[in-house]
């Protein structure tokens, strides 16, 4: 365990005092030898005639001995400091694989630990930067594809309409409906991008209000009735607790539910049903959005909430920027909650846990 006396300051002070004492002992031995030698008449006369010279030589010898002993006592510390300095130069040149051995329990050992920690943090930051760069490139690729595809369709059908290249009014109406649907896809993509940018802003403040979660879920689901009917699906609400009042940002929670339901409809059409469950447990409000379509591949589950990730990259007809579930996760984390997914056989469950009236203040 490191103590005050194990710091480099005290060790250097000890080395200085020890080297002084050792030099003094050598000088004392030389003094005894000189006194014994002074019984010789010629030596005594020489010393008496060159007293100043002898004194200066003695002082210089004392200083030389003290420096020599100090260098000997501190050679390990100096060597270790040189090793740390050498590795710092390597780190500065870009080699972040350096790991300095921690051989001592003093300030130099702490310095080695700090350098190792700094190197690890730099590696982590560089890796995060690379991940963000890859994510940015993936976003650009996804957005470019998802914008170009509907824009191409919009331009093509608008040219047909402008040039009156349609058979009858029914055909014109069909072309107009296609253009309208493609514009809705573009609007959804732009909304996702703005929402993602806003949620990733560290200065964003959420506005919490007391909300009846059951009523909010019903309102969001009712808005999906036309989409559900078009997909030949039916919804089933299962609320164990009739009243679940919770302090949340209702706009963000509605967006969270919206994204989870869109995802459930998109990938669960074959199951015909969309189930939404709500209950309270251990100080949390638990929402479960369940679809009965094809399960998510197990190897995809760890990445399902990652930025711009699509669980099935090969299904190009399932458009989207890959931001829906990322946005959902960000919203949950803004509310100090958690979100998980479980997918087995023909049942996929997205479970959201939000703190229920605990440490929630407007």
Tab-separated table of C-alpha atoms in Angstrom:
chain	number	residue	atom	x	y	z
A	1	UNK	CA	0.000	0.000	0.000
A	2	UNK	CA	1.340	3.424	-0.943
A	3	UNK	CA	2.171	5.708	2.016
A	4	UNK	CA	3.372	9.298	2.318
A	5	UNK	CA	6.949	8.108	2.847
A	6	UNK	CA	6.870	5.967	-0.313
A	7	UNK	CA	6.473	9.025	-2.565
A	8	UNK	CA	9.357	9.968	-4.806
A	9	UNK	CA	9.867	13.215	-2.855
A	10	UNK	CA	10.658	11.395	0.374
A	11	UNK	CA	12.700	8.767	-1.424
A	12	UNK	CA	14.898	11.442	-2.997
A	13	UNK	CA	15.242	13.167	0.378
A	14	UNK	CA	16.256	9.862	1.949
A	15	UNK	CA	18.754	9.231	-0.842
A	16	UNK	CA	20.225	12.720	-0.335
A	17	UNK	CA	20.581	12.259	3.416
A	18	UNK	CA	21.960	8.733	3.026
A	19	UNK	CA	24.518	9.830	0.431
A	20	UNK	CA	25.563	12.740	2.703
A	21	UNK	CA	26.021	10.406	5.651
A	22	UNK	CA	27.993	7.905	3.582
A	23	UNK	CA	30.233	10.660	2.205
A	24	UNK	CA	30.701	12.002	5.757
A	25	UNK	CA	31.668	8.521	6.952
A	26	UNK	CA	34.301	8.215	4.209
A	27	UNK	CA	35.629	11.671	5.052
A	28	UNK	CA	35.713	10.713	8.741
A	29	UNK	CA	37.755	7.617	7.927
A	30	UNK	CA	40.130	9.729	5.812
A	31	UNK	CA	40.400	12.211	8.697
A	32	UNK	CA	41.399	9.421	11.082
A	33	UNK	CA	43.975	8.174	8.586
A	34	UNK	CA	45.291	11.741	8.176
A	35	UNK	CA	45.567	12.211	11.947
A	36	UNK	CA	47.484	8.971	12.259
A	37	UNK	CA	49.717	9.993	9.355
A	38	UNK	CA	50.348	13.411	10.932
A	39	UNK	CA	52.592	11.728	13.515
A	40	UNK	CA	55.066	11.658	10.670
A	41	UNK	CA	56.973	14.973	10.905
A	42	UNK	CA	57.221	15.534	7.152
A	43	UNK	CA	53.513	14.890	6.566
A	44	UNK	CA	52.572	17.181	9.437
A	45	UNK	CA	54.734	19.960	7.987
A	46	UNK	CA	53.161	19.465	4.528
A	47	UNK	CA	49.630	19.679	5.910
A	48	UNK	CA	50.419	22.773	7.941
A	49	UNK	CA	51.924	24.527	4.927
A	50	UNK	CA	49.045	23.593	2.551
A	51	UNK	CA	46.101	23.812	4.935
A	52	UNK	CA	43.860	25.760	2.509
A	53	UNK	CA	44.595	23.360	-0.335
A	54	UNK	CA	43.885	20.360	1.865
A	55	UNK	CA	40.570	21.940	2.974
A	56	UNK	CA	39.470	22.634	-0.607
A	57	UNK	CA	40.421	19.105	-1.684
A	58	UNK	CA	38.471	17.704	1.264
A	59	UNK	CA	35.350	19.716	0.381
A	60	UNK	CA	35.565	18.711	-3.286
A	61	UNK	CA	36.099	15.085	-2.289
A	62	UNK	CA	33.094	15.233	0.037
A	63	UNK	CA	30.869	16.695	-2.697
A	64	UNK	CA	32.131	14.131	-5.224
A	65	UNK	CA	31.481	11.258	-2.846
A	66	UNK	CA	28.024	12.582	-1.973
A	67	UNK	CA	27.045	12.921	-5.661
A	68	UNK	CA	28.447	9.467	-6.425
A	69	UNK	CA	26.507	7.823	-3.588
A	70	UNK	CA	23.346	9.789	-4.551
A	71	UNK	CA	23.586	8.560	-8.168
A	72	UNK	CA	24.087	4.979	-6.960
A	73	UNK	CA	21.078	5.148	-4.613
A	74	UNK	CA	18.779	6.710	-7.247
A	75	UNK	CA	19.994	4.805	-10.322
A	76	UNK	CA	16.912	2.494	-10.343
A	77	UNK	CA	14.536	5.448	-10.117
A	78	UNK	CA	16.371	7.322	-12.878
A	79	UNK	CA	16.409	4.200	-15.056
A	80	UNK	CA	12.663	3.665	-14.508
A	81	UNK	CA	11.969	7.344	-15.252
A	82	UNK	CA	13.968	7.055	-18.486
A	83	UNK	CA	11.905	3.979	-19.418
A	84	UNK	CA	8.642	5.873	-18.813
A	85	UNK	CA	9.926	8.857	-20.818
A	86	UNK	CA	10.995	6.567	-23.679
A	87	UNK	CA	7.534	4.944	-23.778
A	88	UNK	CA	5.856	8.355	-23.680
A	89	UNK	CA	7.760	9.292	-26.827
A	90	UNK	CA	6.496	6.098	-28.472
A	91	UNK	CA	2.915	6.923	-27.472
A	92	UNK	CA	3.357	10.466	-28.793
A	93	UNK	CA	4.488	8.983	-32.130
A	94	UNK	CA	1.230	6.982	-32.360
A	95	UNK	CA	2.111	3.611	-30.835
A	96	UNK	CA	-0.751	3.035	-28.393
A	97	UNK	CA	0.071	-0.619	-27.760
A	98	UNK	CA	2.641	0.405	-25.156
A	99	UNK	CA	2.072	-0.940	-21.658
A	100	UNK	CA	4.633	0.177	-19.072
A	101	UNK	CA	5.326	-2.433	-16.349
A	102	UNK	CA	4.323	-1.110	-12.913
A	103	UNK	CA	7.318	-2.161	-10.844
A	104	UNK	CA	7.084	0.261	-7.929
A	105	UNK	CA	4.581	1.450	-5.353
A	106	UNK	CA	5.506	5.137	-5.475
A	107	UNK	CA	4.939	8.190	-7.645
A	108	UNK	CA	6.795	6.616	-10.560
A	109	UNK	CA	4.538	3.558	-10.319
A	110	UNK	CA	1.516	5.865	-10.282
A	111	UNK	CA	2.935	7.685	-13.301
A	112	UNK	CA	3.280	4.374	-15.145
A	113	UNK	CA	-0.335	3.500	-14.287
A	114	UNK	CA	-1.487	6.924	-15.487
A	115	UNK	CA	0.396	6.586	-18.771
A	116	UNK	CA	-1.092	3.112	-19.313
A	117	UNK	CA	-4.563	4.447	-18.540
A	118	UNK	CA	-4.016	7.394	-20.891
A	119	UNK	CA	-2.901	5.023	-23.636
A	120	UNK	CA	-6.007	2.843	-23.141
A	121	UNK	CA	-8.308	5.871	-23.199
A	122	UNK	CA	-6.668	7.187	-26.349
A	123	UNK	CA	-7.144	3.778	-27.991
A	124	UNK	CA	-10.783	3.761	-26.919
A	125	UNK	CA	-11.386	7.307	-28.180
A	126	UNK	CA	-9.715	6.531	-31.510
A	127	UNK	CA	-11.798	3.360	-31.856
A	128	UNK	CA	-14.968	5.321	-31.024
A	129	UNK	CA	-14.017	7.908	-33.626
A	130	UNK	CA	-13.526	5.142	-36.178
A	131	UNK	CA	-16.883	3.638	-35.231
A	132	UNK	CA	-18.559	7.023	-35.635
A	133	UNK	CA	-16.838	7.449	-38.982
A	134	UNK	CA	-18.123	4.046	-40.095
A	135	UNK	CA	-21.568	4.904	-38.745
A	136	UNK	CA	-21.522	8.234	-40.570
A	137	UNK	CA	-20.545	6.527	-43.814
A	138	UNK	CA	-23.270	3.924	-43.260
A	139	UNK	CA	-25.774	6.709	-42.616
A	140	UNK	CA	-24.749	8.498	-45.806
A	141	UNK	CA	-25.070	5.237	-47.746
A	142	UNK	CA	-28.489	4.426	-46.263
A	143	UNK	CA	-29.842	7.944	-46.588
A	144	UNK	CA	-28.518	8.304	-50.141
A	145	UNK	CA	-30.218	5.047	-51.132
A	146	UNK	CA	-33.460	5.790	-49.288
A	147	UNK	CA	-33.696	9.314	-50.681
A	148	UNK	CA	-32.635	8.448	-54.220
A	149	UNK	CA	-35.121	5.571	-54.595
A	150	UNK	CA	-38.330	7.521	-53.801
A	151	UNK	CA	-37.038	10.641	-55.548
A	152	UNK	CA	-36.455	8.629	-58.709
A	153	UNK	CA	-40.006	7.321	-58.489
A	154	UNK	CA	-41.435	10.778	-57.749
A	155	UNK	CA	-39.564	12.315	-60.681
A	156	UNK	CA	-40.592	9.496	-63.028
A	157	UNK	CA	-44.287	9.630	-62.188
A	158	UNK	CA	-44.351	13.446	-62.143
A	159	UNK	CA	-42.886	13.464	-65.653
A	160	UNK	CA	-45.616	11.065	-66.751
A	161	UNK	CA	-48.250	13.329	-65.195
A	162	UNK	CA	-46.775	16.555	-66.621
A	163	UNK	CA	-46.496	15.036	-70.094
A	164	UNK	CA	-50.033	13.607	-69.843
A	165	UNK	CA	-48.697	10.090	-70.365
A	166	UNK	CA	-51.544	8.292	-68.636
A	167	UNK	CA	-54.530	6.447	-69.997
A	168	UNK	CA	-57.358	7.860	-67.931
A	169	UNK	CA	-58.275	9.570	-64.680
A	170	UNK	CA	-57.940	6.315	-62.738
A	171	UNK	CA	-54.356	5.961	-63.945
A	172	UNK	CA	-53.661	9.607	-63.048
A	173	UNK	CA	-55.052	9.023	-59.576
A	174	UNK	CA	-52.838	5.945	-59.201
A	175	UNK	CA	-49.732	7.903	-60.217
A	176	UNK	CA	-50.628	10.724	-57.838
A	177	UNK	CA	-51.127	8.276	-54.963
A	178	UNK	CA	-47.714	6.714	-55.632
A	179	UNK	CA	-46.059	10.149	-55.609
A	180	UNK	CA	-47.856	10.979	-52.357
A	181	UNK	CA	-46.725	7.730	-50.698
A	182	UNK	CA	-43.121	8.296	-51.778
A	183	UNK	CA	-43.243	11.822	-50.336
A	184	UNK	CA	-44.487	10.362	-47.050
A	185	UNK	CA	-41.498	7.991	-47.030
A	186	UNK	CA	-39.173	10.940	-47.565
A	187	UNK	CA	-40.829	12.900	-44.772
A	188	UNK	CA	-40.456	9.942	-42.392
A	189	UNK	CA	-36.772	9.634	-43.252
A	190	UNK	CA	-36.161	13.340	-42.655
A	191	UNK	CA	-38.100	13.186	-39.378
A	192	UNK	CA	-35.922	10.274	-38.240
A	193	UNK	CA	-32.754	12.179	-39.044
A	194	UNK	CA	-33.899	15.266	-37.149
A	195	UNK	CA	-35.075	13.173	-34.194
A	196	UNK	CA	-31.792	11.268	-34.077
A	197	UNK	CA	-29.747	14.494	-34.160
A	198	UNK	CA	-31.905	16.051	-31.434
A	199	UNK	CA	-31.705	13.053	-29.096
A	200	UNK	CA	-27.923	12.872	-29.479
A	201	UNK	CA	-27.571	16.484	-28.383
A	202	UNK	CA	-26.225	16.359	-24.815
A	203	UNK	CA	-27.856	19.737	-24.077
A	204	UNK	CA	-31.334	18.495	-24.903
A	205	UNK	CA	-33.766	18.866	-21.988
A	206	UNK	CA	-36.835	16.644	-21.817
A	207	UNK	CA	-40.117	18.084	-20.545
A	208	UNK	CA	-41.753	15.643	-18.160
A	209	UNK	CA	-45.425	15.674	-17.321
A	210	UNK	CA	-47.737	13.324	-15.464
A	211	UNK	CA	-49.137	10.968	-18.102
A	212	UNK	CA	-51.554	8.057	-17.965
A	213	UNK	CA	-49.458	5.543	-19.882
A	214	UNK	CA	-52.409	3.313	-20.781
A	215	UNK	CA	-54.315	6.178	-22.366
A	216	UNK	CA	-51.221	7.305	-24.272
A	217	UNK	CA	-50.704	3.801	-25.662
A	218	UNK	CA	-54.346	3.629	-26.812
A	219	UNK	CA	-54.071	7.011	-28.553
A	220	UNK	CA	-50.930	5.962	-30.428
A	221	UNK	CA	-52.366	2.573	-31.441
A	222	UNK	CA	-55.626	4.112	-32.721
A	223	UNK	CA	-53.548	6.169	-35.155
A	224	UNK	CA	-52.231	2.905	-36.630
A	225	UNK	CA	-55.643	1.325	-37.330
A	226	UNK	CA	-55.547	2.106	-41.101
A	227	UNK	CA	-51.992	0.725	-41.366
A	228	UNK	CA	-52.952	-2.377	-39.399
A	229	UNK	CA	-55.992	-2.970	-41.592
A	230	UNK	CA	-53.866	-2.525	-44.714
A	231	UNK	CA	-51.420	-5.117	-43.331
A	232	UNK	CA	-54.361	-7.382	-42.378
A	233	UNK	CA	-53.376	-7.233	-38.727
A	234	UNK	CA	-55.338	-6.711	-35.517
A	235	UNK	CA	-54.106	-5.199	-32.257
A	236	UNK	CA	-54.731	-6.486	-28.743
A	237	UNK	CA	-54.161	-4.398	-25.621
A	238	UNK	CA	-53.479	-6.226	-22.363
A	239	UNK	CA	-53.250	-3.866	-19.397
A	240	UNK	CA	-52.796	-5.608	-16.042
A	241	UNK	CA	-52.959	-2.261	-14.231
A	242	UNK	CA	-55.697	0.081	-15.364
A	243	UNK	CA	-54.006	3.260	-14.121
A	244	UNK	CA	-50.302	3.782	-14.670
A	245	UNK	CA	-49.469	7.444	-14.103
A	246	UNK	CA	-45.857	8.252	-14.850
A	247	UNK	CA	-43.668	11.343	-15.208
A	248	UNK	CA	-42.394	11.331	-18.805
A	249	UNK	CA	-42.119	13.497	-21.889
A	250	UNK	CA	-45.355	12.451	-23.647
A	251	UNK	CA	-44.141	13.493	-27.111
A	252	UNK	CA	-40.990	11.382	-26.812
A	253	UNK	CA	-42.818	8.379	-25.341
A	254	UNK	CA	-45.367	8.602	-28.160
A	255	UNK	CA	-42.458	8.573	-30.627
A	256	UNK	CA	-40.990	5.560	-28.811
A	257	UNK	CA	-44.281	3.654	-29.128
A	258	UNK	CA	-44.658	4.802	-32.720
A	259	UNK	CA	-41.253	3.393	-33.683
A	260	UNK	CA	-41.813	0.072	-31.895
A	261	UNK	CA	-45.236	-0.377	-33.499
A	262	UNK	CA	-43.922	0.490	-36.983
A	263	UNK	CA	-41.176	-2.085	-36.494
A	264	UNK	CA	-43.682	-4.695	-35.256
A	265	UNK	CA	-45.963	-4.146	-38.254
A	266	UNK	CA	-43.095	-4.129	-40.740
A	267	UNK	CA	-41.620	-7.419	-39.546
A	268	UNK	CA	-44.683	-9.127	-38.052
A	269	UNK	CA	-47.329	-9.050	-40.779
A	270	UNK	CA	-47.333	-12.828	-41.086
A	271	UNK	CA	-48.378	-13.156	-37.437
A	272	UNK	CA	-51.626	-11.198	-37.967
A	273	UNK	CA	-51.595	-9.815	-34.406
A	274	UNK	CA	-49.899	-6.954	-32.590
A	275	UNK	CA	-50.021	-7.265	-28.799
A	276	UNK	CA	-49.190	-4.444	-26.406
A	277	UNK	CA	-48.978	-5.232	-22.696
A	278	UNK	CA	-48.670	-2.822	-19.769
A	279	UNK	CA	-48.142	-3.488	-16.083
A	280	UNK	CA	-46.266	-2.267	-13.000
A	281	UNK	CA	-43.508	-4.169	-11.246
A	282	UNK	CA	-40.859	-3.225	-8.671
A	283	UNK	CA	-41.180	0.525	-9.159
A	284	UNK	CA	-41.229	0.333	-12.951
A	285	UNK	CA	-43.824	0.645	-15.678
A	286	UNK	CA	-43.277	-2.199	-18.163
A	287	UNK	CA	-44.459	-1.964	-21.779
A	288	UNK	CA	-44.178	-4.992	-24.049
A	289	UNK	CA	-44.738	-4.701	-27.795
A	290	UNK	CA	-45.157	-8.166	-29.297
A	291	UNK	CA	-45.411	-9.378	-32.880
A	292	UNK	CA	-45.712	-12.925	-34.174
A	293	UNK	CA	-43.786	-12.766	-37.433
A	294	UNK	CA	-40.465	-14.331	-38.298
A	295	UNK	CA	-38.015	-14.159	-35.379
A	296	UNK	CA	-34.934	-11.968	-35.348
A	297	UNK	CA	-31.771	-13.931	-35.965
A	298	UNK	CA	-29.945	-14.508	-32.685
A	299	UNK	CA	-26.700	-13.146	-34.121
A	300	UNK	CA	-28.511	-9.872	-34.937
A	301	UNK	CA	-29.994	-9.282	-31.471
A	302	UNK	CA	-26.846	-7.761	-29.861
A	303	UNK	CA	-26.769	-5.130	-32.631
A	304	UNK	CA	-30.488	-4.479	-33.076
A	305	UNK	CA	-30.330	-1.059	-31.346
A	306	UNK	CA	-27.057	0.022	-32.958
A	307	UNK	CA	-26.987	3.146	-35.081
A	308	UNK	CA	-28.164	2.591	-38.645
A	309	UNK	CA	-28.360	-1.201	-38.199
A	310	UNK	CA	-30.903	-3.232	-40.167
A	311	UNK	CA	-31.580	-6.740	-38.962
A	312	UNK	CA	-31.982	-8.034	-42.497
A	313	UNK	CA	-29.789	-6.098	-44.888
A	314	UNK	CA	-30.920	-8.219	-47.826
A	315	UNK	CA	-34.575	-7.179	-47.609
A	316	UNK	CA	-34.333	-3.938	-49.505
A	317	UNK	CA	-38.046	-3.465	-49.755
A	318	UNK	CA	-38.185	-2.836	-46.029
A	319	UNK	CA	-37.075	0.735	-46.315
A	320	UNK	CA	-35.879	3.036	-43.605
A	321	UNK	CA	-32.678	4.602	-42.397
A	322	UNK	CA	-32.158	2.017	-39.668
A	323	UNK	CA	-32.706	4.723	-37.033
A	324	UNK	CA	-36.097	3.709	-35.632
A	325	UNK	CA	-34.883	1.372	-32.887
A	326	UNK	CA	-31.842	3.552	-32.178
A	327	UNK	CA	-34.172	6.487	-31.555
A	328	UNK	CA	-36.370	4.290	-29.354
A	329	UNK	CA	-33.385	3.297	-27.231
A	330	UNK	CA	-32.209	6.905	-26.914
A	331	UNK	CA	-35.672	7.994	-25.755
A	332	UNK	CA	-35.769	5.255	-23.113
A	333	UNK	CA	-32.289	6.161	-21.859
A	334	UNK	CA	-33.290	9.846	-21.661
A	335	UNK	CA	-35.923	8.668	-19.161
A	336	UNK	CA	-33.403	6.538	-17.189
A	337	UNK	CA	-35.144	3.377	-18.386
A	338	UNK	CA	-34.091	0.289	-20.311
A	339	UNK	CA	-35.159	-1.554	-23.443
A	340	UNK	CA	-34.532	-5.176	-24.393
A	341	UNK	CA	-35.582	-7.542	-27.142
A	342	UNK	CA	-36.335	-11.245	-27.035
A	343	UNK	CA	-37.089	-13.254	-30.164
A	344	UNK	CA	-37.973	-16.943	-30.141
A	345	UNK	CA	-39.685	-19.012	-32.831
A	346	UNK	CA	-42.585	-16.835	-34.079
A	347	UNK	CA	-42.678	-14.329	-31.221
A	348	UNK	CA	-40.640	-11.144	-30.870
A	349	UNK	CA	-40.959	-9.018	-27.727
A	350	UNK	CA	-39.619	-5.505	-27.225
A	351	UNK	CA	-39.768	-4.748	-23.496
A	352	UNK	CA	-39.460	-1.179	-22.206
A	353	UNK	CA	-38.968	-0.414	-18.511
A	354	UNK	CA	-39.533	3.122	-17.234
A	355	UNK	CA	-39.156	4.330	-13.621
A	356	UNK	CA	-42.639	4.505	-12.135
A	357	UNK	CA	-43.051	7.741	-10.130
A	358	UNK	CA	-39.585	7.245	-8.628
A	359	UNK	CA	-37.137	10.155	-8.788
A	360	UNK	CA	-39.202	11.671	-11.583
A	361	UNK	CA	-39.499	15.423	-11.230
A	362	UNK	CA	-40.675	17.925	-13.774
